[in-house]
Coordinates of C-alpha atoms in Angstrom, one line a residue:
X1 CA 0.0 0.0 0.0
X2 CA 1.3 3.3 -1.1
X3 CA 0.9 5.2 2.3
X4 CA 2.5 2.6 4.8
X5 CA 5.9 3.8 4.6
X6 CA 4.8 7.1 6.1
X7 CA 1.2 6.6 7.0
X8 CA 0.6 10.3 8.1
X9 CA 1.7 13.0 5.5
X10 CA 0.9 15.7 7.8
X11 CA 2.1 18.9 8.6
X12 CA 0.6 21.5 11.3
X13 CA 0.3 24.1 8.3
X14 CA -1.9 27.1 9.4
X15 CA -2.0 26.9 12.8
X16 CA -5.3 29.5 13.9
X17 CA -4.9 31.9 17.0
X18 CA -8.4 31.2 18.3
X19 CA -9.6 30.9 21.5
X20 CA -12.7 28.6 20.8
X21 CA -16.1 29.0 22.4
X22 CA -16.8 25.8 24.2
X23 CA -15.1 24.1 27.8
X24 CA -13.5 21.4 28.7
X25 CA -15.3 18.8 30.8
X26 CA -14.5 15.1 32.1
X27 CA -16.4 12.7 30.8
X28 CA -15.7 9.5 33.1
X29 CA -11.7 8.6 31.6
X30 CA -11.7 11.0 29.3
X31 CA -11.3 14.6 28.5
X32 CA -13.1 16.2 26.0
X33 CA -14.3 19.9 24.5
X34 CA -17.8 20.5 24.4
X35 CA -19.3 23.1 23.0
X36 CA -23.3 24.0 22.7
X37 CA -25.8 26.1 20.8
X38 CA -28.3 28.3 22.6
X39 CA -31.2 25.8 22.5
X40 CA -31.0 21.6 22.6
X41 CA -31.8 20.5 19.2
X42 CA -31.2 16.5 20.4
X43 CA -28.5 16.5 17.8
X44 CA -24.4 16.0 18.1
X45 CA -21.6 15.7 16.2
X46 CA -18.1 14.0 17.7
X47 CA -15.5 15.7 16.3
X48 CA -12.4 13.5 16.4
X49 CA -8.7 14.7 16.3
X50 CA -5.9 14.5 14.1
X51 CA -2.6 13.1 15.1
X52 CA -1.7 17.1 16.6
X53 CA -4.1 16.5 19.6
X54 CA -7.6 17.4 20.7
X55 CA -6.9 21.0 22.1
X56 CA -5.4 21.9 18.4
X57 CA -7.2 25.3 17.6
X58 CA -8.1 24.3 14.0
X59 CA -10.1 21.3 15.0
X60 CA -11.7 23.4 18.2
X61 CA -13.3 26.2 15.6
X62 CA -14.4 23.6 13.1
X63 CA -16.5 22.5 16.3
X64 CA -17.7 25.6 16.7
X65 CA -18.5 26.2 13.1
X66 CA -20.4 23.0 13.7
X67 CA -22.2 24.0 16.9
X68 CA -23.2 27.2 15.3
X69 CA -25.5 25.7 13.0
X70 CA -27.1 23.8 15.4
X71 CA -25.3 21.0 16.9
X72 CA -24.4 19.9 20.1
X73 CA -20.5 19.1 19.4
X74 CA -18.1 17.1 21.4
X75 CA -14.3 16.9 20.6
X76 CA -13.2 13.7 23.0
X77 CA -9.1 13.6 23.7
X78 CA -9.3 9.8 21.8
X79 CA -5.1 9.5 23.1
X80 CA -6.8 9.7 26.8
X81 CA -4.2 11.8 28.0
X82 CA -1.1 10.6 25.7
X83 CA 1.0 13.1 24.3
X84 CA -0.4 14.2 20.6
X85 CA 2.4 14.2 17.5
X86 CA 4.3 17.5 17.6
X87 CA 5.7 19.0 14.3
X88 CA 9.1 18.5 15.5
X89 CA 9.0 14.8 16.3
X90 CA 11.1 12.5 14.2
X91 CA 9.1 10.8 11.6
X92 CA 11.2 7.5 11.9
X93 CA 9.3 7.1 15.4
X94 CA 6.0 7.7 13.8
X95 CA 5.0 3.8 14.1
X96 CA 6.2 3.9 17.7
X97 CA 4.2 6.5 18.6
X98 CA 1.2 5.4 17.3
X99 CA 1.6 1.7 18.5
X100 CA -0.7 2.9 21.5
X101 CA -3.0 5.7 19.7
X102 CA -4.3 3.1 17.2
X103 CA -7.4 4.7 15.5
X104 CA -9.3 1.7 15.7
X105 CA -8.8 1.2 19.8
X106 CA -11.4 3.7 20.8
X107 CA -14.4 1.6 21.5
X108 CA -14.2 2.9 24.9
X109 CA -13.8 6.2 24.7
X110 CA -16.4 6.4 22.2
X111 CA -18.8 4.2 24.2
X112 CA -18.4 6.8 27.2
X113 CA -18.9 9.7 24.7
X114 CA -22.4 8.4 23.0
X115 CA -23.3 7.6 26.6
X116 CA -22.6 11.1 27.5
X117 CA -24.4 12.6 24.7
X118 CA -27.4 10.4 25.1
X119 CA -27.6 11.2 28.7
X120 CA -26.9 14.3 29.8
X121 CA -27.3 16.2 26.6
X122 CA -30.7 14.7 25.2
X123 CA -29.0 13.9 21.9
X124 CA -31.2 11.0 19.3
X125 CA -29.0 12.2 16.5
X126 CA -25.7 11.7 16.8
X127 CA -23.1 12.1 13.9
X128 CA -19.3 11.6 14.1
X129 CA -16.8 14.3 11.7
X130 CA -13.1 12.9 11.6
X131 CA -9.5 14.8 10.5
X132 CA -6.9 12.7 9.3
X133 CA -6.5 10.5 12.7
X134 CA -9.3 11.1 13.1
X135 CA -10.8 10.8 9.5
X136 CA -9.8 6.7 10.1
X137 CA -11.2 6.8 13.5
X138 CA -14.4 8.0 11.9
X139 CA -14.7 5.2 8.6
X140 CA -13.7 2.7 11.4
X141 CA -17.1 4.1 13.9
X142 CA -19.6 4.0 10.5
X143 CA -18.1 0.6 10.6
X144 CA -19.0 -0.2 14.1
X145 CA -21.7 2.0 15.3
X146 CA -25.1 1.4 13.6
X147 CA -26.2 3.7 16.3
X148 CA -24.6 6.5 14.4
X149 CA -26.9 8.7 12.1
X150 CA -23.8 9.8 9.6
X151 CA -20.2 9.7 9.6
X152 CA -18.2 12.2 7.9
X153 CA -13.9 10.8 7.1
X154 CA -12.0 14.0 6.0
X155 CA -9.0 12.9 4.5
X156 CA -8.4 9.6 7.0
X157 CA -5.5 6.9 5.5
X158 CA -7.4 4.4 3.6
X159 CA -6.6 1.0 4.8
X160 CA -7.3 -1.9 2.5
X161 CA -8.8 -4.6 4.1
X162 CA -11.9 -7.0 3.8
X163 CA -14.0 -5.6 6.1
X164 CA -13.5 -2.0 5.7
X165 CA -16.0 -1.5 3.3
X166 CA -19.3 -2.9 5.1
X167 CA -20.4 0.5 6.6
X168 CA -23.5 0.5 8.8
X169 CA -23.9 4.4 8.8
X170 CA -23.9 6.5 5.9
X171 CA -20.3 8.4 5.4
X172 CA -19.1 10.9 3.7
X173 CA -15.7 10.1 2.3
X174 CA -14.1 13.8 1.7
X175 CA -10.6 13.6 0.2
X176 CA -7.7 16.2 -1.8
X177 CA -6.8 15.4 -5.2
X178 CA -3.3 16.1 -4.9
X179 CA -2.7 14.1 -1.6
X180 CA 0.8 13.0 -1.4
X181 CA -0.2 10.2 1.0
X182 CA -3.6 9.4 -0.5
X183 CA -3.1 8.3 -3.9
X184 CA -5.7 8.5 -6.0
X185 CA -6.1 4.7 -6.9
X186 CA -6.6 4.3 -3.5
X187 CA -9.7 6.7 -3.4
X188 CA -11.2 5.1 -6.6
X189 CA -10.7 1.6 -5.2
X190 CA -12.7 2.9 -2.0
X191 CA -15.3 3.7 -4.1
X192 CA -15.4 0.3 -6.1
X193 CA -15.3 -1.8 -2.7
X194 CA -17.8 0.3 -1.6
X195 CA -20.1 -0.5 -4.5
X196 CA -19.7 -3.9 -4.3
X197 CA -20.1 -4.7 -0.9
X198 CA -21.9 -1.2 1.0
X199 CA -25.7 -1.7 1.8
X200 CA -25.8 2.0 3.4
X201 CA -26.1 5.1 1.5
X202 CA -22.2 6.8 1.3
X203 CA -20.5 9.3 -0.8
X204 CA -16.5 9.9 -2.1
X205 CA -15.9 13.1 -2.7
X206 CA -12.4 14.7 -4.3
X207 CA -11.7 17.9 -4.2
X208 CA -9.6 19.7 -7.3
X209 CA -6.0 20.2 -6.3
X210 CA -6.4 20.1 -2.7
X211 CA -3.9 18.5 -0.4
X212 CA -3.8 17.1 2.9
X213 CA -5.1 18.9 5.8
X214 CA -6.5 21.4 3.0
X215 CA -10.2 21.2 5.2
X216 CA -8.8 22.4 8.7
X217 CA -5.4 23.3 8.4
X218 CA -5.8 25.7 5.6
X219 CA -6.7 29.8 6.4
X220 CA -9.7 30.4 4.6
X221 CA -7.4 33.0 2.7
X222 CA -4.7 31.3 1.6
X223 CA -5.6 32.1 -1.7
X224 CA -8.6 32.3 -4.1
X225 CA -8.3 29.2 -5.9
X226 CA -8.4 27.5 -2.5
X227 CA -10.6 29.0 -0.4
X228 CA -14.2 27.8 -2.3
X229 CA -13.1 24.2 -1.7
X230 CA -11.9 24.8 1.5
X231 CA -15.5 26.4 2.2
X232 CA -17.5 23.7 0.6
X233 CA -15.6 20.9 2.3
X234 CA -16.8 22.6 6.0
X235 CA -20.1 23.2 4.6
X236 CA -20.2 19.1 3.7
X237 CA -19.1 17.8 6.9
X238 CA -22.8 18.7 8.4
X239 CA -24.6 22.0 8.2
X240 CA -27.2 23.3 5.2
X241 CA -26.1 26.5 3.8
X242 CA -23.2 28.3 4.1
X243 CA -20.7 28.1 7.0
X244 CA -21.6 29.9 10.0
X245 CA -19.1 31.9 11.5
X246 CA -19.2 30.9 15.7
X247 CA -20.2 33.9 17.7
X248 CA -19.7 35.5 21.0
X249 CA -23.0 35.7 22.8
X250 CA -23.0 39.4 22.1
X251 CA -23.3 38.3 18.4
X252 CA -19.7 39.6 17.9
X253 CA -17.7 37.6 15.5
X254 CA -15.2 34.6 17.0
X255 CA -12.8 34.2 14.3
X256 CA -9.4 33.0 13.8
X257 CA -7.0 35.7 13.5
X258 CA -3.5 36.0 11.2
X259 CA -0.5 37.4 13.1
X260 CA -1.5 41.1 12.4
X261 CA -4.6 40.7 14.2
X262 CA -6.8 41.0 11.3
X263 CA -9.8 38.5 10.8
X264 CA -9.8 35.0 9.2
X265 CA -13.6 35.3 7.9
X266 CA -14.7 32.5 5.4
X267 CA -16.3 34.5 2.5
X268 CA -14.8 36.2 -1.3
X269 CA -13.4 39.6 -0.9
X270 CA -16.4 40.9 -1.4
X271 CA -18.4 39.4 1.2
X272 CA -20.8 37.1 -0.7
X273 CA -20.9 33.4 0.2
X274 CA -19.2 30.9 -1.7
X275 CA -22.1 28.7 -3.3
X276 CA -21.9 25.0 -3.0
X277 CA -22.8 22.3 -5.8
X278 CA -24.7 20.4 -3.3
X279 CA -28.2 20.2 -2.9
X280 CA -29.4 21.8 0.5
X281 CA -31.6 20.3 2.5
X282 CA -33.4 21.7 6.0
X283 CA -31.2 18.9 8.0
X284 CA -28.8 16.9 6.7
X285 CA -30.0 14.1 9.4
X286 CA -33.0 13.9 8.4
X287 CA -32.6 12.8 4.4
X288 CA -28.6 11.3 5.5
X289 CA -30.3 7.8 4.2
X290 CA -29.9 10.0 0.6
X291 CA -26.3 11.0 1.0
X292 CA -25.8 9.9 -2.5
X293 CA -28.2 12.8 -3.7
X294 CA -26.6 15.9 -1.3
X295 CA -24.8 16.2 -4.2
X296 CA -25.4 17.5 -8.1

């Protein structure tokens, strides 16, 4: 398999100054970031890390973003306490590191976070949005979880074996065309497997020229051919209609900033939203059994 001799291609890229809206709370073993909106709609999303760790502020404001449209969101720490990958590490040491943060060991953390979400935050819908890491951690809980209303992998290493193909939730599948790590053979033979053996709705989705990391470690204005897919990915991975930007409770904007202190705000120069290609519907969890028609 093309990505096993460096099975993460990732770099921290644009790390955000942003302070995120949510808390941290305890949930049993594990840590986690929870953020709410202003009234209980009985749905969730888990956001699940990349290998840079759950307090990374990228991941905390697509949570927000998320929360913002209406979402109860919870980002668990799925290393339970273990120290996340730093940019500096030695990439030789990759496979030792990860020996005990395997993506597909979380069935108890995840147990104690749909428990949590059930419980104490009145949730009946509950989808799951994964980041690299995370993005495997994601395929492998559509795989395991029929409890799961959708499942959204962003860019997660595709690992080819038999039963990694037999979702029971519907999933997204959101990946970059120009993924050094993620060949694009690899996508397409997702897809076929998929076909052959998937009895759930699901959908792979490429995005032109786009590399790794382009969905949360990207600015918004890193440049203009990138900043529509950018936008479109985040408006796939669960809300109808554009992006909305999280807010202070004062309806002030909460925005990542760029070192100048200037805001990070996801539309064109000229403030009009960048239009998706896919169909919008009132609630993505309510027509998720269509995935394969969000899209025209």
């Amino acid at each position: 398999m093309a990505n096993e001799a460096r099975p993460c291609p990732c770099a921290l890229g644009d790390r955000m100054d942003y302070g995120s809206l949510g808390e941290e709370i305890r949930i049993e073993h594990v840590d986690a970031y929870v953020v709410k909106p202003t009234s209980a709609p009985g749905k969730a999303v888990i956001v699940i890390q990349d290998i840079f760790g759950w307090q990374l502020p990228n991941t905390r404001y697509m949570a927000d973003m998320l929360s913002s449209n209406g979402y109860i969101v919870v980002c668990p720490d799925f290393f339970v306490g273990k120290e996340p990958w730093s940019p500096s590490n030695d990439w030789s040491t990759f496979q030792l590191w990860l020996e005990d943060r395997k993506p597909t060991s979380i069935n108890k953390e995840v147990d104690v976070v749909l428990k949590y979400l059930k419980d104490q935050c009145g949730a009946q819908r509950i989808g799951v949005v994964g980041f690299c890491w995370g993005g495997v951690a994601s395929h492998y809980m559509a795989l395991q979880y029929p409890e799961i209303s959708a499942g959204v992998s962003v860019y997660g290493i595709i690992r080819e074996k038999e039963d990694s193909y037999e979702l029971k939730s519907p999933t997204l599948f959101i990946f970059g065309e120009k993924d050094p790590v993620i060949p694009l053979e690899q996508v397409k033979g997702l897809e076929t497997k998929l076909k052959e053996r998937c009895s759930v709705d699901y959908q792979v989705k490429i995005f032109p020229n786009q590399t790794h990391g382009f969905v949360h470690r990207k600015r918004e204005d890193i440049n203009e051919l990138d900043r529509p897919y950018i936008l479109e990915a985040r408006e796939d991975m669960g809300p109808s209609g554009p992006p909305v930007v999280p807010t202070h409770l004062d309806s002030t904007p909460v925005v990542p900033t760029r070192p100048d202190s200037t805001p990070v705000v996801p539309t064109r120069p000229d403030s009009t939203p960048v239009l998706s290609t896919m169909q919008v519907y009132p609630n993505p969890f309510d027509l998720i059994h269509k995935i394969h028609h969000l899209f025209i």
